[in-house]
Short mmCIF file of C-alpha atoms in Angstrom, two decimals:
data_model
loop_
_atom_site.label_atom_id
_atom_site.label_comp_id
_atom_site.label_asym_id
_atom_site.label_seq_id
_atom_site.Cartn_x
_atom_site.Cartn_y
_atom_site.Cartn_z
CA UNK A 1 19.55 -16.62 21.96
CA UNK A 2 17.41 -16.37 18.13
CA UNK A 3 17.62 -12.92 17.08
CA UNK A 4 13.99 -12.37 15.02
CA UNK A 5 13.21 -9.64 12.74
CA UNK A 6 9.53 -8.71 12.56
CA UNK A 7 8.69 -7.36 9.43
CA UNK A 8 4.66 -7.34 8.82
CA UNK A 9 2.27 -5.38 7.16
CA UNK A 10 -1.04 -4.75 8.65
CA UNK A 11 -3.33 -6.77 8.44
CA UNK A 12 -6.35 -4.65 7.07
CA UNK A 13 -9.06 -3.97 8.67
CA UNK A 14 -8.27 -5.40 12.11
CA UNK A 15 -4.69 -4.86 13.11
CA UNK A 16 -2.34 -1.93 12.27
CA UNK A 17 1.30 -3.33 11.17
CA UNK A 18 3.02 -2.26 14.15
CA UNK A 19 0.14 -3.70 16.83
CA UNK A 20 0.62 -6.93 14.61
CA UNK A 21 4.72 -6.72 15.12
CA UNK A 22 4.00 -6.44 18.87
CA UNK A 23 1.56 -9.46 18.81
CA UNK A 24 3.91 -11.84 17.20
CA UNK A 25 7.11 -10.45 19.15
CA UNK A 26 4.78 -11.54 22.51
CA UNK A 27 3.76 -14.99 21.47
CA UNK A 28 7.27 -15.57 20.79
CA UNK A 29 9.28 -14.36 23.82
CA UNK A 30 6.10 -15.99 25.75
CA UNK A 31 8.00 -18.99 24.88
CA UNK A 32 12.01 -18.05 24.15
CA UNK A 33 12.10 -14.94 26.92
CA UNK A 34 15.73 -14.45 25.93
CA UNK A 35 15.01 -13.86 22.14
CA UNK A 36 15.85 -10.66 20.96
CA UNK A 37 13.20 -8.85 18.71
CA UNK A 38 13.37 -6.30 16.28
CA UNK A 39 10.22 -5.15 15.47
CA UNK A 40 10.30 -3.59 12.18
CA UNK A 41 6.71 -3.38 10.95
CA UNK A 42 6.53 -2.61 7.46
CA UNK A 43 4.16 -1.17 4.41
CA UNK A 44 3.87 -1.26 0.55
CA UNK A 45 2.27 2.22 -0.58
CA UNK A 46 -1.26 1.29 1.44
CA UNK A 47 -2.70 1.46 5.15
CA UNK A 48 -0.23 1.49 7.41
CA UNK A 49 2.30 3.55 5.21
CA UNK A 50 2.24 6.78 7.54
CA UNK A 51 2.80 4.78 10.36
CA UNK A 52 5.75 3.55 9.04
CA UNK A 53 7.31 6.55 8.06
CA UNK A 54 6.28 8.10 11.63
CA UNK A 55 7.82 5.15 13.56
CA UNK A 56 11.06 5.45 11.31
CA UNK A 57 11.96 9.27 10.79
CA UNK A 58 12.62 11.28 14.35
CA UNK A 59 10.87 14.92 14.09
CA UNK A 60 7.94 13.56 11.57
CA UNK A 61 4.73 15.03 12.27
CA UNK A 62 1.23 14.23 11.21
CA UNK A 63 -0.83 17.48 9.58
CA UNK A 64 -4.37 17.01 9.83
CA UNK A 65 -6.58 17.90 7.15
CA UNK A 66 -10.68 17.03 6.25
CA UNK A 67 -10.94 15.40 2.80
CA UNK A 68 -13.68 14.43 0.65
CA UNK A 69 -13.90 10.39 1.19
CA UNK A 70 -14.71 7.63 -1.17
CA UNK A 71 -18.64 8.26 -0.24
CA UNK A 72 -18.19 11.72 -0.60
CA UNK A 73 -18.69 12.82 3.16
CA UNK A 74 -16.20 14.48 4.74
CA UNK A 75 -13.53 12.47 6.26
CA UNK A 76 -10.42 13.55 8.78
CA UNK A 77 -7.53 12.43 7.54
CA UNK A 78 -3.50 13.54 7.45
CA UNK A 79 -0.69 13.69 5.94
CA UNK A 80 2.62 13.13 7.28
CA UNK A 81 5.72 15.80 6.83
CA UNK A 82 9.35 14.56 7.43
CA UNK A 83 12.11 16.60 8.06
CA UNK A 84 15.09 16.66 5.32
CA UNK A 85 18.40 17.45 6.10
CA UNK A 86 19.32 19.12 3.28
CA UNK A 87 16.04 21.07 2.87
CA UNK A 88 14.14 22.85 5.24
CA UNK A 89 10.79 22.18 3.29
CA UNK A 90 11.05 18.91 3.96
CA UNK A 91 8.68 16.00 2.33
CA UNK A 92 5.15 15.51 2.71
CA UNK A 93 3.64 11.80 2.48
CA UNK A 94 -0.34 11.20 1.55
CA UNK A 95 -1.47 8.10 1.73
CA UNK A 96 -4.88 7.29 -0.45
CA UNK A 97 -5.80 4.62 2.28
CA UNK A 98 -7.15 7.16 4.79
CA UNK A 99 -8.19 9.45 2.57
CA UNK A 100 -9.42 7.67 -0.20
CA UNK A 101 -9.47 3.89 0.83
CA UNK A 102 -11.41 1.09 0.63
CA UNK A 103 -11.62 0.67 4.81
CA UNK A 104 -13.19 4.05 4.91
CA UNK A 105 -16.24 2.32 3.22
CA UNK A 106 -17.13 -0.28 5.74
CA UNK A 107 -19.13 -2.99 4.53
CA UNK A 108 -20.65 -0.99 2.05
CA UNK A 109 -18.68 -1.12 -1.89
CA UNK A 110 -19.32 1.67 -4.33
CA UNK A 111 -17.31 0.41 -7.49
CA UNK A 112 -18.87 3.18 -10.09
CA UNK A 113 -18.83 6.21 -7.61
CA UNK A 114 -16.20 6.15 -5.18
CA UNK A 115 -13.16 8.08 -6.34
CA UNK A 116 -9.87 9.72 -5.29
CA UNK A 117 -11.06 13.44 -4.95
CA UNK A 118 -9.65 13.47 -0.85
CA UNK A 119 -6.39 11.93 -1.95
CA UNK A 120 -5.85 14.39 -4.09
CA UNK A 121 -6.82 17.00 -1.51
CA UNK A 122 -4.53 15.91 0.56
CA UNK A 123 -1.72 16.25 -1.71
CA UNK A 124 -2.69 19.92 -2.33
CA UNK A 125 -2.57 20.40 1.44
CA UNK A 126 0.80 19.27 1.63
CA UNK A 127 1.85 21.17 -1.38
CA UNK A 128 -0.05 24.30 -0.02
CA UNK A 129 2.95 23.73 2.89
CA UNK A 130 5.15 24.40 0.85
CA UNK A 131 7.54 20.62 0.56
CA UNK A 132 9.47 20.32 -1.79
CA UNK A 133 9.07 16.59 -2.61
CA UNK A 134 5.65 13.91 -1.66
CA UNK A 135 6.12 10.79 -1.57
CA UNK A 136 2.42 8.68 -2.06
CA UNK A 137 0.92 5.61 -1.24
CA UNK A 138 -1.52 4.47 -3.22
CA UNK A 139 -2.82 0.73 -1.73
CA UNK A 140 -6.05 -0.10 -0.78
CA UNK A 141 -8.27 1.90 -2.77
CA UNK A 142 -11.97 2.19 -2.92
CA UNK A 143 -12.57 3.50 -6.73
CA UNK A 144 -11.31 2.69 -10.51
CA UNK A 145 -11.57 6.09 -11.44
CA UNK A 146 -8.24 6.59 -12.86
CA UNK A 147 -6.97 8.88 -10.72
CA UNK A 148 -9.71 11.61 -11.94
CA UNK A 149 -11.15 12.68 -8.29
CA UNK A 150 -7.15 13.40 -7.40
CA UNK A 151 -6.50 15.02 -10.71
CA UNK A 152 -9.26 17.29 -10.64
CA UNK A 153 -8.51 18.20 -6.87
CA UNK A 154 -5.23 19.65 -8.39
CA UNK A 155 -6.66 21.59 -11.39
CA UNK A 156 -7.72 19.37 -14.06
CA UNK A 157 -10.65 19.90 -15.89
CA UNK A 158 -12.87 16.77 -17.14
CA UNK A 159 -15.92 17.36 -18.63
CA UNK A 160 -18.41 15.35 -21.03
CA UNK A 161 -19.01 16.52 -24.61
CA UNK A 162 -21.62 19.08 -23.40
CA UNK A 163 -18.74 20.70 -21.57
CA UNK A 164 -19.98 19.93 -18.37
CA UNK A 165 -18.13 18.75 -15.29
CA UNK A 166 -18.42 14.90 -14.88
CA UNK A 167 -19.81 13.15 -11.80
CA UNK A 168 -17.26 11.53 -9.25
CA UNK A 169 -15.68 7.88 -9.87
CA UNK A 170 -15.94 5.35 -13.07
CA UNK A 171 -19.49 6.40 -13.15
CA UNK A 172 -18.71 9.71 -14.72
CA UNK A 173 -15.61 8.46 -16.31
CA UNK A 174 -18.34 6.86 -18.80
CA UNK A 175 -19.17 10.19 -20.35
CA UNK A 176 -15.81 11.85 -20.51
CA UNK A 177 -14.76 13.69 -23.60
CA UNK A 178 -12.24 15.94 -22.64
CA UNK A 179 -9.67 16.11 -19.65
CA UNK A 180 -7.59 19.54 -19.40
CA UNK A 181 -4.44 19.02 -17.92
CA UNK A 182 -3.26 22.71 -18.62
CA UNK A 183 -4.53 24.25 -15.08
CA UNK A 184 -2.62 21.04 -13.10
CA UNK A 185 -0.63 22.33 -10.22
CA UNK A 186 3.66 21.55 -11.31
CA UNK A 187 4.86 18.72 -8.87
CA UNK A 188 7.39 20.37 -6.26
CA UNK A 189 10.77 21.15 -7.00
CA UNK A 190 11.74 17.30 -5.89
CA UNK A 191 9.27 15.56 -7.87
CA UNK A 192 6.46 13.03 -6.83
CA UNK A 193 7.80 9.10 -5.54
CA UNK A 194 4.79 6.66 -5.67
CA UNK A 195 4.83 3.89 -3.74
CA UNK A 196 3.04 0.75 -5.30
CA UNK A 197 2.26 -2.69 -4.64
CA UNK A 198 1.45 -3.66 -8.31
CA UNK A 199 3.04 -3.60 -11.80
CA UNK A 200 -0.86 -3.72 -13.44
CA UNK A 201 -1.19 -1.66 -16.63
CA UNK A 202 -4.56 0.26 -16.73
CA UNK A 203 -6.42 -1.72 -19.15
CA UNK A 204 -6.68 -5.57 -20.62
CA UNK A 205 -7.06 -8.59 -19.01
CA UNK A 206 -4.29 -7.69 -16.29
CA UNK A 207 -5.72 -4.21 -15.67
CA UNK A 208 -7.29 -2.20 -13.45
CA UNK A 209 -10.75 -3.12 -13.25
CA UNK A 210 -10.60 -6.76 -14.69
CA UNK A 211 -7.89 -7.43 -11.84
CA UNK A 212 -9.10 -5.37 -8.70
CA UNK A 213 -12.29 -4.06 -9.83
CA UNK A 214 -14.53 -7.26 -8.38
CA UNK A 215 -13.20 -6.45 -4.93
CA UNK A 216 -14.49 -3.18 -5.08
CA UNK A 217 -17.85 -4.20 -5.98
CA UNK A 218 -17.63 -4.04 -9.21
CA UNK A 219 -20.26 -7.23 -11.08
CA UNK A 220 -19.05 -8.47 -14.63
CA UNK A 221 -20.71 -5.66 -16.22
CA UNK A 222 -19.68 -2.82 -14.26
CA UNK A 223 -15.73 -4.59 -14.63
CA UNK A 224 -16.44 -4.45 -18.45
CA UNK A 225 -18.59 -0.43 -17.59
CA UNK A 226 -15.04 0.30 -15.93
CA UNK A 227 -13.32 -0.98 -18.98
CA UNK A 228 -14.72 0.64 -21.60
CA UNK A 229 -14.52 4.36 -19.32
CA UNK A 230 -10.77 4.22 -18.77
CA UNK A 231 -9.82 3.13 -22.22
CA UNK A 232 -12.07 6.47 -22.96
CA UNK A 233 -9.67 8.44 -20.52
CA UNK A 234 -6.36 6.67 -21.84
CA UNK A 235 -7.98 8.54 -25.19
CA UNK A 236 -8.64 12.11 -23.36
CA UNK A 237 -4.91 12.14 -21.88
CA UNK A 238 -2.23 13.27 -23.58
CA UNK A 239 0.25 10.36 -24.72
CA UNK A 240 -2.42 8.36 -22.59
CA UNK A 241 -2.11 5.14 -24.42
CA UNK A 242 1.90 5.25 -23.67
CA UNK A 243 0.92 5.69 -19.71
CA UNK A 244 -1.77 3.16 -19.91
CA UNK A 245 1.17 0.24 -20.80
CA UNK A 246 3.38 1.59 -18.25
CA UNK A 247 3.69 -1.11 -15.04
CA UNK A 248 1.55 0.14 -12.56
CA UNK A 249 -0.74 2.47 -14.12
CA UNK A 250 -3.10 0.20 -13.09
CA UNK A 251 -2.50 0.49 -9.32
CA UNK A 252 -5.49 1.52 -6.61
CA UNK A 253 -8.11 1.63 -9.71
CA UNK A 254 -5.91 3.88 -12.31
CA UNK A 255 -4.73 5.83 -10.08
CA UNK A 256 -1.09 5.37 -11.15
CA UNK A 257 -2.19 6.64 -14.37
CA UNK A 258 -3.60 9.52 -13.36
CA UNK A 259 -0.42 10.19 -11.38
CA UNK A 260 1.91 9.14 -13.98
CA UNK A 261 -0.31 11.71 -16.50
CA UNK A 262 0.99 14.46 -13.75
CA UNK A 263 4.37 13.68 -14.10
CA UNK A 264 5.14 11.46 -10.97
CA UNK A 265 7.16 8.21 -10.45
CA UNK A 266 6.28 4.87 -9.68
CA UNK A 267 8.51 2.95 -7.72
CA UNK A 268 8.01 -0.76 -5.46
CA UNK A 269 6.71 0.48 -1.99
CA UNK A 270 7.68 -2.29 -0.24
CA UNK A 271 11.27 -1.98 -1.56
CA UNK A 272 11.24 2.09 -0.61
CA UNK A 273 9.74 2.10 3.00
CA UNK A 274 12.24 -1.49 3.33
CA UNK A 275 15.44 1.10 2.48
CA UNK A 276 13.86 3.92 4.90
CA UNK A 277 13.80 1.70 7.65
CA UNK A 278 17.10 -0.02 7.39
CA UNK A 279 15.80 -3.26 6.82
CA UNK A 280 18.15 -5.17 5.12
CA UNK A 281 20.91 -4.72 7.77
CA UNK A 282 18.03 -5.98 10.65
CA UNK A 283 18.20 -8.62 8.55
CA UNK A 284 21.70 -9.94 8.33
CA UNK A 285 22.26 -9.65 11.75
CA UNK A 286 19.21 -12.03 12.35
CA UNK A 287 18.32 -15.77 12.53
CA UNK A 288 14.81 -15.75 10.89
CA UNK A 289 12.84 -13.05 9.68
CA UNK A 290 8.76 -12.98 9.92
CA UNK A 291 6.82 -11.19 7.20
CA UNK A 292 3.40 -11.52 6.78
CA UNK A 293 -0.22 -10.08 5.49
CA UNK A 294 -3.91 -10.38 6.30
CA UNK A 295 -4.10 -12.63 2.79
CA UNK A 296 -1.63 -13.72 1.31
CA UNK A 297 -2.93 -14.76 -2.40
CA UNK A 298 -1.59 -15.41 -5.51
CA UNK A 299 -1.39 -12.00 -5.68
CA UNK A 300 1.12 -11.22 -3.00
CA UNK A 301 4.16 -12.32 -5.04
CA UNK A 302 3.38 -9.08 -7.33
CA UNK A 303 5.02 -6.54 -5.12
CA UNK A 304 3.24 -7.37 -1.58
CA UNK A 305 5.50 -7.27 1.59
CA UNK A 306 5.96 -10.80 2.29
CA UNK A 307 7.30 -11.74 -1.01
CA UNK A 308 9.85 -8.71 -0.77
CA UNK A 309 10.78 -9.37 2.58
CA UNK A 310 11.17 -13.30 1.34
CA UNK A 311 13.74 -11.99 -1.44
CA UNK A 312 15.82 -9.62 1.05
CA UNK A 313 15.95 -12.74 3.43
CA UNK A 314 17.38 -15.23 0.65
CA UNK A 315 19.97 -12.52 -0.38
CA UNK A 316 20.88 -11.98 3.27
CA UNK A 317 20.71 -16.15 3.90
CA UNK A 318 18.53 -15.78 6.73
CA UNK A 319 15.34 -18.15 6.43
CA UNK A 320 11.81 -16.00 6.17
CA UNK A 321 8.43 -17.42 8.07
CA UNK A 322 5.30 -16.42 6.64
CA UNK A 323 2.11 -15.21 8.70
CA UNK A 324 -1.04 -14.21 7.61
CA UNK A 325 -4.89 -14.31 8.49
CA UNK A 326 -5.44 -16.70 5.51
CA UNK A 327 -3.30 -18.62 2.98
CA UNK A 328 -5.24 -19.27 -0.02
CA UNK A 329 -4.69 -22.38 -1.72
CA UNK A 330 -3.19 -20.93 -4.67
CA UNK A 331 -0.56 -18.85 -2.86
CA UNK A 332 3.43 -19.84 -3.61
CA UNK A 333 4.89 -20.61 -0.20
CA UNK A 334 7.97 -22.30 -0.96
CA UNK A 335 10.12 -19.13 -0.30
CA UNK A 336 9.61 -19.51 3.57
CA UNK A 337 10.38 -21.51 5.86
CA UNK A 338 7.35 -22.79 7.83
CA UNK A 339 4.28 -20.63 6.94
CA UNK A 340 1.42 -20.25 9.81
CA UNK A 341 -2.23 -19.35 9.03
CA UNK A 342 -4.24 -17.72 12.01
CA UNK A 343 -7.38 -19.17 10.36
CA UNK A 344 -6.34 -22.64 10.93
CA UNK A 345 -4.83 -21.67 14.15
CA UNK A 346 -8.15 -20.63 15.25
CA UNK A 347 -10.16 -23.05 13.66
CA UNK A 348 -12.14 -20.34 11.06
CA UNK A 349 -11.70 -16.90 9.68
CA UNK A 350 -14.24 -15.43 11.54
CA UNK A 351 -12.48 -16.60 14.87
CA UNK A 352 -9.02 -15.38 13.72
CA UNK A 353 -10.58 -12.02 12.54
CA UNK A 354 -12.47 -11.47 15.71
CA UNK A 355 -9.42 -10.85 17.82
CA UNK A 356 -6.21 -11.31 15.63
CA UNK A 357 -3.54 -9.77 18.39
CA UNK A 358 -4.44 -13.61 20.52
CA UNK A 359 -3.96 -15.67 17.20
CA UNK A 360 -0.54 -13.79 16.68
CA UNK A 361 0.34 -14.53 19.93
CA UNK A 362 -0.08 -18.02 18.77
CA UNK A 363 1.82 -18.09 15.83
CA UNK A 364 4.40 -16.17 17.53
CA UNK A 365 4.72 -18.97 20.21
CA UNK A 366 4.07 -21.54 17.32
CA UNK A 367 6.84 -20.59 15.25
CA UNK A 368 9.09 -20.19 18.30
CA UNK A 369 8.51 -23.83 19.19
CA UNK A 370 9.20 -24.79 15.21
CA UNK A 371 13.06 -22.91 14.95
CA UNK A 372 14.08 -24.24 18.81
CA UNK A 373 12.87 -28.38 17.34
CA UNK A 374 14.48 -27.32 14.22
CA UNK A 375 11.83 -27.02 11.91
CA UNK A 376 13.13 -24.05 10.17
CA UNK A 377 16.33 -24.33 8.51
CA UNK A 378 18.73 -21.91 9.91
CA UNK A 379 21.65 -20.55 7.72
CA UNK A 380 25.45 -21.52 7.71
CA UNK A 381 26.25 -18.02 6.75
CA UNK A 382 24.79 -14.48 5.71
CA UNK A 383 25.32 -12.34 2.86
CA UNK A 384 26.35 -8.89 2.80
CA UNK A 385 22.36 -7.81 3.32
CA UNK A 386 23.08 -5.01 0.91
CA UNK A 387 19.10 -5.32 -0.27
CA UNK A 388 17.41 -7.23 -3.17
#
């Protein structure tokens, strides 16, 4: 009997992480009915963080609130409070995904004017409930704003050198002059954990909008527009050009900076939601481990699931398989196993994106087939699966 660990992140825009858990764990026991699956879908700090905190803390509950989205329409969102122990305040988790994210924008891209204003409503709601610690997830972001929207949803002031307020996203960030941080709301009495999926700085050629700013529609110019308007607010903020250097200010579009500027903490998301779940002992007790994406780029080794799940399999000696809706050709496999691509299973991306739970199912079965031939090297022995 193979004992499999499923640990995937969504696969954006078409599958949540736990629906894509469920796919895979089908195609396999479709063929190996006596396998025994642990479905452990995972997250990184973007879509599909709440879920995983609500699948993996009993008593959580969701708290609805309407934000101002990306497009600035109103958009229903939540945030998720978990129980504590310790403290009957508990901890509130916002993810910018649904309230300020880059899915909640369709087709449609609005690199200079989307911002972070509903993300950083959110947080307010939560803090309004009194917690006394948020924890926030800040993938998959629409804007390269800096954070601004969220910071002036908490009490900043940003204005231009005429005094007045600025307009919304790296649009107004252009004609910023001054950003008052005296009227911030304090972070709760537990501080502020932000989960990230990146170690970007703000600015430079590894920065926020050289690096992610194209995929938010952003042409060369408006990259170099975007630039040029958060060096300006690196300027504005107080020991701003320390923040700006720090890994991971220049996660979801700045936004890390503007958090950092409050006074929160970055730390690896895959690594904290991994250690909430208990996913390094899943681990050791398995045979193979499957991690996966909807890309998986030469980016993904920068924090992304699949590489962190890769790294807790090799200290636990349990071989890793890779899935994902594409595999670019610059993308570092070598850590896993046998590595499956539901566009090549289904013959294009359009066909794998069109229903990806059936191509799952595939790879599921696919991979199944692989460890029972032997195509995936099993381990003689297992660490301790103490984490990476």
């Amino acid at each position: 009997m193979t004992r499999v660990v499923v640990a995937i992140d969504s696969l954006k825009g078409s599958l949540s992480a736990a629906a894509a858990a469920r796919a895979l764990a089908a195609g396999w026991t479709a063929a190996e009915p006596a396998a025994r699956i642990d479905l452990r879908p995972m997250a990184d700090g973007g879509e599909g963080t709440l879920d995983a905190f609500a699948a993996a803390v009993p008593g959580a509950r969701r708290m609805p609130v309407t934000v101002t989205g990306p497009h600035g329409e109103p958009v229903a969102a939540s945030w998720l409070w978990l129980p504590s122990p310790d403290d009957e305040r508990g901890t509130g988790v916002v993810e910018l995904a649904s309230t300020s994210g880059i899915e909640l924008l369709g087709d449609v891209r609005r690199g200079l004017d989307a911002d972070t204003t509903g993300f950083g409503q959110a947080i307010a709601a939560a803090l309004d409930a009194g917690v006394s610690r948020v924890v926030l997830g800040i993938g998959s972001s629409a804007s390269t704003d800096g954070g601004v929207g969220m910071l002036r949803a908490l009490g900043a002031r940003c204005a231009d050198r005429h005094g007045a307020d600025i307009v919304p996203g790296a649009r107004g960030l252009a004609d910023l002059a001054t950003a008052d941080l005296a009227e911030l709301r304090p972070l709760p009495p537990g501080g502020a954990v932000v989960l990230t999926d990146v170690s970007n700085p703000l600015l430079g050629a590894r920065g926020a909008a050289a690096v992610f700013g194209p995929q938010k529609g952003l042409d060369a110019a408006g990259v170099a527009a975007a630039e040029r308007a958060l060096a300006g607010l690196s300027r504005a903020v107080p020991r701003g050009d320390v923040l700006a250097s720090t890994d991971g200010a220049g996660a979801a579009g700045g936004t890390g900076f503007g958090l950092l500027a409050w006074g929160a903490g970055l730390t690896p998301g895959a690594r904290e939601v991994a250690t909430l779940i208990g996913l390094a002992d899943a681990v050791a007790a398995a045979d193979l481990v499957i991690t996966g994406e909807g890309s998986f780029d030469g980016q993904s080794a920068a924090g992304k699931v699949p590489a962190f799940v890769a790294e807790l399999a090799a200290h636990a000696g349990v071989p890793a398989a890779l899935v994902a809706g594409r595999i670019a050709p610059d993308a570092e496999t070598a850590a896993f196993a046998a590595s499956v691509s539901l566009t090549d299973l289904a013959g294009s991306s359009g066909a794998s994106f069109a229903d990806p739970a059936r191509w799952l199912r595939a790879a599921g079965a696919a991979l199944a087939a692989t460890v029972s031939a032997g195509g995936a090297d099993r381990p003689t022995g297992r660490g301790t699966g103490a984490g990476a």
